[in-house]
C-alpha positions as protocol buffer text, in pm:
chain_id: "A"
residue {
  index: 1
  type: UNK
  ca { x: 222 y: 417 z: 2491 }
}
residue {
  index: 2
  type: UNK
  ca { x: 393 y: 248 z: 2225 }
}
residue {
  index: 3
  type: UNK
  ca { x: 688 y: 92 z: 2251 }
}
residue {
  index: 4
  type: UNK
  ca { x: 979 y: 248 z: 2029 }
}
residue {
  index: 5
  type: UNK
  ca { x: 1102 y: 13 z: 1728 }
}
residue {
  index: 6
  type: UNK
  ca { x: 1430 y: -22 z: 1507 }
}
residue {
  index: 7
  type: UNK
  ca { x: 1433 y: -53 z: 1196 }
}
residue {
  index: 8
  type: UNK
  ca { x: 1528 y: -413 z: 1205 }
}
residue {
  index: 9
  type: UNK
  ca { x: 1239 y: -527 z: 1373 }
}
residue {
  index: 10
  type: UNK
  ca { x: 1029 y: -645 z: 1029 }
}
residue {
  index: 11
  type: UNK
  ca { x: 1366 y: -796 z: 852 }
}
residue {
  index: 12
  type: UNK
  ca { x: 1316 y: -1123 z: 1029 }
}
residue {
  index: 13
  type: UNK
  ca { x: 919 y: -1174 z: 922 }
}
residue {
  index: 14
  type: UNK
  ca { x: 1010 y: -1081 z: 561 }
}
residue {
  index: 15
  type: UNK
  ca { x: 1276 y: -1333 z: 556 }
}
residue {
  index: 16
  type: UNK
  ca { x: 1090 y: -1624 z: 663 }
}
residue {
  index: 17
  type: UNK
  ca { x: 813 y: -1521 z: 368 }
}
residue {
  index: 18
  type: UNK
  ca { x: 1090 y: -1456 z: 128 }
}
residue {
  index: 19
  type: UNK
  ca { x: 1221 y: -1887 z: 232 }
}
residue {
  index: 20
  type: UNK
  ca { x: 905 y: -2022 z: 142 }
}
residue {
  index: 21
  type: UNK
  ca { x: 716 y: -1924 z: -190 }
}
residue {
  index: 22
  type: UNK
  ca { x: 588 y: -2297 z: -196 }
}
residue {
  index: 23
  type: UNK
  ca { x: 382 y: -2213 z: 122 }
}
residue {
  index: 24
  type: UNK
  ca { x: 236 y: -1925 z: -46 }
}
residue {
  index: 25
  type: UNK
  ca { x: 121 y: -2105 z: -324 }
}
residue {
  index: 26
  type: UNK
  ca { x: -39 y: -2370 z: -159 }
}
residue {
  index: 27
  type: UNK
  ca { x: -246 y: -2113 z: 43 }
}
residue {
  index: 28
  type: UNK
  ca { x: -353 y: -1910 z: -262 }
}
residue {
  index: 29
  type: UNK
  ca { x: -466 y: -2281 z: -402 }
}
residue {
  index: 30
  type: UNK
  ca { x: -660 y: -2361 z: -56 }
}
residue {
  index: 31
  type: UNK
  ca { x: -840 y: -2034 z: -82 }
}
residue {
  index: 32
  type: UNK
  ca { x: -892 y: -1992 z: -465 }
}
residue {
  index: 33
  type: UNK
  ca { x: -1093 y: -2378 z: -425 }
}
residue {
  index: 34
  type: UNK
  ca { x: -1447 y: -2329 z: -495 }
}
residue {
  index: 35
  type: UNK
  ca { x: -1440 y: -1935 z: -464 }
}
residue {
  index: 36
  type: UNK
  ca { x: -1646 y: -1707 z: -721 }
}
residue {
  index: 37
  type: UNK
  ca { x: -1340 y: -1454 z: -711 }
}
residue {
  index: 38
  type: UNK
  ca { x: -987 y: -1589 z: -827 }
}
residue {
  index: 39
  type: UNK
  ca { x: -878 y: -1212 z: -891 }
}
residue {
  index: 40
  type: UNK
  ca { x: -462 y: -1164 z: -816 }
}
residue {
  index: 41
  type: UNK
  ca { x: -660 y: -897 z: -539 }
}
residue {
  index: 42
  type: UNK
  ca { x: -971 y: -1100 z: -473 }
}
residue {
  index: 43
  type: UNK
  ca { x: -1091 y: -1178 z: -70 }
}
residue {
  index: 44
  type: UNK
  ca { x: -956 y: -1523 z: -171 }
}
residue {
  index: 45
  type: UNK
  ca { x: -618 y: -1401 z: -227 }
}
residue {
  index: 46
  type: UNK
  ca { x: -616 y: -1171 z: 21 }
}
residue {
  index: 47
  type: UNK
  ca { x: -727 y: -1422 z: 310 }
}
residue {
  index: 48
  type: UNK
  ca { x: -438 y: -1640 z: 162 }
}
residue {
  index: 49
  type: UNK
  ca { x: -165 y: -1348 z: 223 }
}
residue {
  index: 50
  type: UNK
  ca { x: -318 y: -1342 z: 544 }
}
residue {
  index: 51
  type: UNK
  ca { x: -262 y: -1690 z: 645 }
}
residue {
  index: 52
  type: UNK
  ca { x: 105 y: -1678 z: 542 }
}
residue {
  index: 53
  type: UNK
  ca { x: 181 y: -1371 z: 748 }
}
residue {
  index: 54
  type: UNK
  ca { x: 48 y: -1565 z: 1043 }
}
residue {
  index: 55
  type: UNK
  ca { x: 249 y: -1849 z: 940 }
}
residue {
  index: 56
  type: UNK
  ca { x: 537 y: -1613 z: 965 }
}
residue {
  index: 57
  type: UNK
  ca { x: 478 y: -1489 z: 1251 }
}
residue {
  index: 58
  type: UNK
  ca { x: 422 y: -1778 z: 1447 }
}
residue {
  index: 59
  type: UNK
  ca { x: 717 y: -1930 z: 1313 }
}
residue {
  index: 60
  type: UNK
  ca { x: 915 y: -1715 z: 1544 }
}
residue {
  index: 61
  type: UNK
  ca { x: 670 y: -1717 z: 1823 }
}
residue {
  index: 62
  type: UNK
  ca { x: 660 y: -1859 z: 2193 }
}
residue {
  index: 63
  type: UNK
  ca { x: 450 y: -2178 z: 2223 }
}
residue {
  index: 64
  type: UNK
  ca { x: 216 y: -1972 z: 2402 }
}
residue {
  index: 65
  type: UNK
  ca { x: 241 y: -1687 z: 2129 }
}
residue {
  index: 66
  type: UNK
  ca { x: 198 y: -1925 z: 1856 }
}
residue {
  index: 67
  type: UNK
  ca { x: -95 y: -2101 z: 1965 }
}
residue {
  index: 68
  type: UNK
  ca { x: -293 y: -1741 z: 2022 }
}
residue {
  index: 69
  type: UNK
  ca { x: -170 y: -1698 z: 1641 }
}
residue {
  index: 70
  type: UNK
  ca { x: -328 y: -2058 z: 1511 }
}
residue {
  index: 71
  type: UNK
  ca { x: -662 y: -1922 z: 1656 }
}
residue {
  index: 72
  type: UNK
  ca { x: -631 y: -1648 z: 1370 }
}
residue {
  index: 73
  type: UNK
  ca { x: -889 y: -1706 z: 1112 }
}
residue {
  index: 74
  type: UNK
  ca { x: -918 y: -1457 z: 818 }
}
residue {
  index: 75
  type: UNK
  ca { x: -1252 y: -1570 z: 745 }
}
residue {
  index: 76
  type: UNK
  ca { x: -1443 y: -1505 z: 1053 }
}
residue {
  index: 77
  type: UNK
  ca { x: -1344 y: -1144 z: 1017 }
}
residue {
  index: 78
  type: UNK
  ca { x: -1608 y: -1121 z: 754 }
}
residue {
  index: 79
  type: UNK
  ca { x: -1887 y: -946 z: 929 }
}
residue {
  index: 80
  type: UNK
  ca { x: -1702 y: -675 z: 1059 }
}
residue {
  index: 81
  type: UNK
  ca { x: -1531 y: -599 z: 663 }
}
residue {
  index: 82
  type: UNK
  ca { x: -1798 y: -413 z: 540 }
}
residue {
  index: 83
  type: UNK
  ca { x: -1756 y: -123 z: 865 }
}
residue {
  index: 84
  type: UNK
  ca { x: -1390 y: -102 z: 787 }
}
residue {
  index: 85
  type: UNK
  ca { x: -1458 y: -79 z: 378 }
}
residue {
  index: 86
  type: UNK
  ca { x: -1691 y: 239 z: 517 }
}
residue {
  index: 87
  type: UNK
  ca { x: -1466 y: 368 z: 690 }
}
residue {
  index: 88
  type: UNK
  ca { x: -1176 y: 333 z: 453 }
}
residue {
  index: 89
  type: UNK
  ca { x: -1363 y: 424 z: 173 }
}
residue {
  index: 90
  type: UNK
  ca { x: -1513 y: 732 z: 293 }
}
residue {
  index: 91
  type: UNK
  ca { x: -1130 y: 863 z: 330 }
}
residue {
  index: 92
  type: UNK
  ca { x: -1048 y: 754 z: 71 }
}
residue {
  index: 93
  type: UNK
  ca { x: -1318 y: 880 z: -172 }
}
residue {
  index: 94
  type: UNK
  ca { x: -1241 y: 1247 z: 37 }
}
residue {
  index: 95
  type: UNK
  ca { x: -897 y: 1249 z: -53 }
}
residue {
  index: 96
  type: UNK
  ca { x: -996 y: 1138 z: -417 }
}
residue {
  index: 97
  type: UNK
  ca { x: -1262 y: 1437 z: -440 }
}
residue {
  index: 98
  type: UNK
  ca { x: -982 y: 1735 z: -325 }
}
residue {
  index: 99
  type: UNK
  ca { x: -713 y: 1553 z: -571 }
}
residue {
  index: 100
  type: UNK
  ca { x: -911 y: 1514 z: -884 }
}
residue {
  index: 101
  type: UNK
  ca { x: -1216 y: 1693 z: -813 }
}
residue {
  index: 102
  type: UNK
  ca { x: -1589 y: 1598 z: -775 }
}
residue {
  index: 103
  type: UNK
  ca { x: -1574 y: 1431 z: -1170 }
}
residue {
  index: 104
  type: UNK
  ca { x: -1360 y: 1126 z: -992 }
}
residue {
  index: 105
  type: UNK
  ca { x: -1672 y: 924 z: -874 }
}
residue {
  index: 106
  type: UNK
  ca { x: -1727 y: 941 z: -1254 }
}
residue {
  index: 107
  type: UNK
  ca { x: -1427 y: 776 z: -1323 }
}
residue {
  index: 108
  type: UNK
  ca { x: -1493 y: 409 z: -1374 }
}
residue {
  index: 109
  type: UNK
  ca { x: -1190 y: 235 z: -1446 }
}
residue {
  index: 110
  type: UNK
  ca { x: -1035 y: 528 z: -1106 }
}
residue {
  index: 111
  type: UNK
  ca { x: -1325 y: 383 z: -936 }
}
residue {
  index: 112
  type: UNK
  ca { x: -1211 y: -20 z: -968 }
}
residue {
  index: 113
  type: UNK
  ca { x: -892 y: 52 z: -894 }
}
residue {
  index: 114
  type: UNK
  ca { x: -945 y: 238 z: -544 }
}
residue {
  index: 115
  type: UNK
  ca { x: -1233 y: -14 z: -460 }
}
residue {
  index: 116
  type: UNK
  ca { x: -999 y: -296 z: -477 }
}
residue {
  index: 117
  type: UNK
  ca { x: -729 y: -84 z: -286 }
}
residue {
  index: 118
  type: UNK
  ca { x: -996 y: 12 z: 18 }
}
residue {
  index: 119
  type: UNK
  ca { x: -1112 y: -363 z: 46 }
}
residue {
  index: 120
  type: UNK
  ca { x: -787 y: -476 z: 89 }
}
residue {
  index: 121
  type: UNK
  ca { x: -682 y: -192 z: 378 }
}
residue {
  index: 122
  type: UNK
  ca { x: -1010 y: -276 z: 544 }
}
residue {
  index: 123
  type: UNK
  ca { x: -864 y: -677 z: 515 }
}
residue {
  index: 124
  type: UNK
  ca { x: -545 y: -536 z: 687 }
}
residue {
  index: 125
  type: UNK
  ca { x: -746 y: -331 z: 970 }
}
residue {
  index: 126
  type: UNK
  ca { x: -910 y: -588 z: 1107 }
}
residue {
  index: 127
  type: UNK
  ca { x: -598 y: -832 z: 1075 }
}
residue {
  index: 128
  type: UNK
  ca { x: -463 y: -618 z: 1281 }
}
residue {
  index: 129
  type: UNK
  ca { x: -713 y: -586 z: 1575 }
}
residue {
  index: 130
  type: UNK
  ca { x: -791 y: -921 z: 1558 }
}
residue {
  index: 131
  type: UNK
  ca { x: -397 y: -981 z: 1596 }
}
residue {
  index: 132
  type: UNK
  ca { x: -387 y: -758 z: 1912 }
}
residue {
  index: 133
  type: UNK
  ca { x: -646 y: -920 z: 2046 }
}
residue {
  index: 134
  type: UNK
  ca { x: -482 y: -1237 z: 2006 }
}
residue {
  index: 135
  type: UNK
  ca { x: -180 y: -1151 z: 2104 }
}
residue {
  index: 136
  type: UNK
  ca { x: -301 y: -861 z: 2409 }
}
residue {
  index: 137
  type: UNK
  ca { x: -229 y: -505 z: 2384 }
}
residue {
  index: 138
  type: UNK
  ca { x: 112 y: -550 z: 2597 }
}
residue {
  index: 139
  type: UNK
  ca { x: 245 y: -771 z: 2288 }
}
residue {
  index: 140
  type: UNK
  ca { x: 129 y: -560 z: 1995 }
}
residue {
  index: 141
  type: UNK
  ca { x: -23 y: -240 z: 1931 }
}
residue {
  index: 142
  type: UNK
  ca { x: -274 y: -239 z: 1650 }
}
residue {
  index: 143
  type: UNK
  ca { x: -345 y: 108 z: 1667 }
}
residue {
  index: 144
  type: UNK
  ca { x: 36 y: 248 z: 1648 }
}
residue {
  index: 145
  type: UNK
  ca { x: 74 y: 7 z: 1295 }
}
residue {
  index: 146
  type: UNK
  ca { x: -216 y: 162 z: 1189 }
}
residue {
  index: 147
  type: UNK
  ca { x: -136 y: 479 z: 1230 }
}
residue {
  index: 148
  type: UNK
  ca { x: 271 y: 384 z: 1099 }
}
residue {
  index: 149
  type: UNK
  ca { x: 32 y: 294 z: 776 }
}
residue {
  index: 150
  type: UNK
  ca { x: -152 y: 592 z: 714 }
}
residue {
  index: 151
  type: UNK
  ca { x: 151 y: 851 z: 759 }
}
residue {
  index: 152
  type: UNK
  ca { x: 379 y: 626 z: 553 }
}
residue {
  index: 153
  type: UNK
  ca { x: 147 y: 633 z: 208 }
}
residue {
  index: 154
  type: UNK
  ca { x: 458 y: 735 z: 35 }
}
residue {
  index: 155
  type: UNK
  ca { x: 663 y: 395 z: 121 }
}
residue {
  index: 156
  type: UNK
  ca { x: 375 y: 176 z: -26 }
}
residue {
  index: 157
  type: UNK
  ca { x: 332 y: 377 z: -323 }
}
residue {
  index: 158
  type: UNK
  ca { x: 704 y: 331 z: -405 }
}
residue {
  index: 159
  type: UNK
  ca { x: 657 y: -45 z: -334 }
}
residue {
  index: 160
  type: UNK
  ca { x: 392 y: -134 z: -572 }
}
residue {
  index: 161
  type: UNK
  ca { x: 543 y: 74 z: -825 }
}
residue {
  index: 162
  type: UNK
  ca { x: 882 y: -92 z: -774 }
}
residue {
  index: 163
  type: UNK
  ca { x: 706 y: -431 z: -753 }
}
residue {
  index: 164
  type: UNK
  ca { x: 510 y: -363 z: -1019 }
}
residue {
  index: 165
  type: UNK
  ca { x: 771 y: -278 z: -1266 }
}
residue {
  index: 166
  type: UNK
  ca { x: 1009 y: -597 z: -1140 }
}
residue {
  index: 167
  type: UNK
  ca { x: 692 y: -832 z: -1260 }
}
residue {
  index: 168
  type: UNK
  ca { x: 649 y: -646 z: -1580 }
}
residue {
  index: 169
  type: UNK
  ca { x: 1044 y: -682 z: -1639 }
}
residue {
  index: 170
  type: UNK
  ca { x: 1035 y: -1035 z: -1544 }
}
residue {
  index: 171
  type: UNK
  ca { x: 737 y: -1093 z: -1787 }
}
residue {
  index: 172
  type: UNK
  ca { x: 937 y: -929 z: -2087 }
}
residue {
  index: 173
  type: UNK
  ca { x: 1225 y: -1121 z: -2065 }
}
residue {
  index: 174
  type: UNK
  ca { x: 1040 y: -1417 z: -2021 }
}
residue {
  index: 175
  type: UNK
  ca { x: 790 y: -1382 z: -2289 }
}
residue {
  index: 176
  type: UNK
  ca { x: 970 y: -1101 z: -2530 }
}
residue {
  index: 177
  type: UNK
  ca { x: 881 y: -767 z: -2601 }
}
residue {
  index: 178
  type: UNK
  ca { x: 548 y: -839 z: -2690 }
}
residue {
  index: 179
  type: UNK
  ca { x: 455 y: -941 z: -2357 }
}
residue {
  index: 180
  type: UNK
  ca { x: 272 y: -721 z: -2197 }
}
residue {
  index: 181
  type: UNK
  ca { x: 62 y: -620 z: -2519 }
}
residue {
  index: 182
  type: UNK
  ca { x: -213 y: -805 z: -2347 }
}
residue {
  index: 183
  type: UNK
  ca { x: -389 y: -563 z: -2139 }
}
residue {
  index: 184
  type: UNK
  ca { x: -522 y: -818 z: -1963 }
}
residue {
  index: 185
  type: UNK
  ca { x: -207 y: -925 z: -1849 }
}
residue {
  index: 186
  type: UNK
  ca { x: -64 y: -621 z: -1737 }
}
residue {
  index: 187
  type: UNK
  ca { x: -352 y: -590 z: -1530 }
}
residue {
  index: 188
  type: UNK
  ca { x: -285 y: -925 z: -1319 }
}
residue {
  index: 189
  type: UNK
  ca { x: 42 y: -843 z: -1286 }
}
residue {
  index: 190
  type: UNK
  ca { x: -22 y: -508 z: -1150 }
}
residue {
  index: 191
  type: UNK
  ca { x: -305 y: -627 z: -974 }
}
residue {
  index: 192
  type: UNK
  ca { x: -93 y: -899 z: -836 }
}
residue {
  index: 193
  type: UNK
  ca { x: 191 y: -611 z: -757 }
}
residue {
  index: 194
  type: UNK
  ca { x: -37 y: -424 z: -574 }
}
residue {
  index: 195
  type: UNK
  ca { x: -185 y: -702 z: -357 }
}
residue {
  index: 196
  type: UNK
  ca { x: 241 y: -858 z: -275 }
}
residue {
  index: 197
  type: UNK
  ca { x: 293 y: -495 z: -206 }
}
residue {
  index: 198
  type: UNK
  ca { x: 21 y: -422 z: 45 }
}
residue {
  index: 199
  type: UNK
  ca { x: 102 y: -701 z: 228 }
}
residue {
  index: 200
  type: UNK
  ca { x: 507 y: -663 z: 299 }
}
residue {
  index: 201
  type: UNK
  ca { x: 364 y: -299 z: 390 }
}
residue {
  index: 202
  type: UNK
  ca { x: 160 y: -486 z: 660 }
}
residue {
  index: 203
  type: UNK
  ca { x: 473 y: -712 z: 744 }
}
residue {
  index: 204
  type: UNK
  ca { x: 675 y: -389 z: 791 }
}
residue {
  index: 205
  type: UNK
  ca { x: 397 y: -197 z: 1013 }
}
residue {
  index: 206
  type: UNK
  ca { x: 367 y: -565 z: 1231 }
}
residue {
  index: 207
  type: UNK
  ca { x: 730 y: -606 z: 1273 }
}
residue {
  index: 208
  type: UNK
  ca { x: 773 y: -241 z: 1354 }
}
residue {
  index: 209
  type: UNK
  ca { x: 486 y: -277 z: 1644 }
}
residue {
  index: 210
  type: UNK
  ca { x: 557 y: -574 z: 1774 }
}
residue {
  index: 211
  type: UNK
  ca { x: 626 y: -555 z: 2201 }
}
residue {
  index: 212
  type: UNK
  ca { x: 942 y: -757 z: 2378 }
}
residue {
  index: 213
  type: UNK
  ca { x: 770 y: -961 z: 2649 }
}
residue {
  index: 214
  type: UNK
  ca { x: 759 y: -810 z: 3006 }
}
């Protein structure tokens, strides 16, 4: 049975990310050193994201919490990716099929951008078994933040978009009105949107699932 949450329960997490952007950075550097992939939503950047949420959460942890948490390793989660991109994906390309029809598979540039999109929710399913089974069932439940994910599509969608159009802002005023002509720059910075977004989303379903101690 899950334990009921507030509201308030992801706030701290989120503020501890939001106080150090430098820590961030220096992950994204670690895991972009020597990889093939330096995409804004490549398994490089994702496995830094990663890090930093365990960062954040052992920040506020029990010694005992937060040396379950240092035994977190994005990277050995690697050989159990490609069952959760299955099993994301097929969904995924089901819902695609009864929203745009069978012609979607078709759809190249549809294609890339819901292949990046299932790779990263398979990163965040197995973050968050291997989380629970760091942590034990009576401290978090893995399944209920899970589930909080899939019913609350509607949240994340608002997030990238609103994240998404903050970068693009930012960019303009930074660089002018010709900013964003580069298509290949508005497609880092929405890649980039989409991967900051997914990620708070996983903050939020964490915090929200997250058990007191008995």
């Amino acid at each position: 049975m899950t334990t009921p949450q507030t509201e308030a329960r992801p706030r701290p997490l989120l503020d501890w990310r939001q106080a150090h952007p430098d820590r961030l950075r220096a992950l994204l550097a670690e895991e972009a050193a020597g990889a093939e992939d330096v995409a804004p939503v490549s398994d490089a950047a994702i496995r830094a994201h990663l890090r930093f949420v365990t960062e954040a959460l052992a920040a506020r942890a029990s010694d005992a919490d937060r040396s379950r948490l240092e035994s977190l390793d994005p990277s050995s989660s690697d050989d159990r990716l490609d069952d959760a991109i299955a099993l994301v994906g097929g969904a995924t390309a089901h819902e695609l099929r009864l929203q745009f029809g069978e012609s979607a598979a078709a759809d190249a540039a549809l294609g890339d951008m819901t292949g990046r999109r299932v790779r990263l929710a398979a990163w965040h399913r197995v973050y968050l078994e291997d989380l629970e089974d760091a942590l034990g069932p009576g401290a978090f439940d893995a399944e209920g933040a899970t589930a909080w994910m899939a019913s609350h599509q509607d949240v994340l969608a608002d997030t990238i978009f609103a994240m998404d159009r903050h970068a693009k802002r930012r960019e303009i005023d930074r660089g002018g009105p010709d900013a964003l002509a580069d298509m290949e720059v508005t497609n880092r910075i929405g890649q980039a949107a989409t991967l900051h977004a997914h990620t708070r989303f996983l903050v939020d379903a964490i915090g929200r699932h997250l058990r007191d101690a008995a």
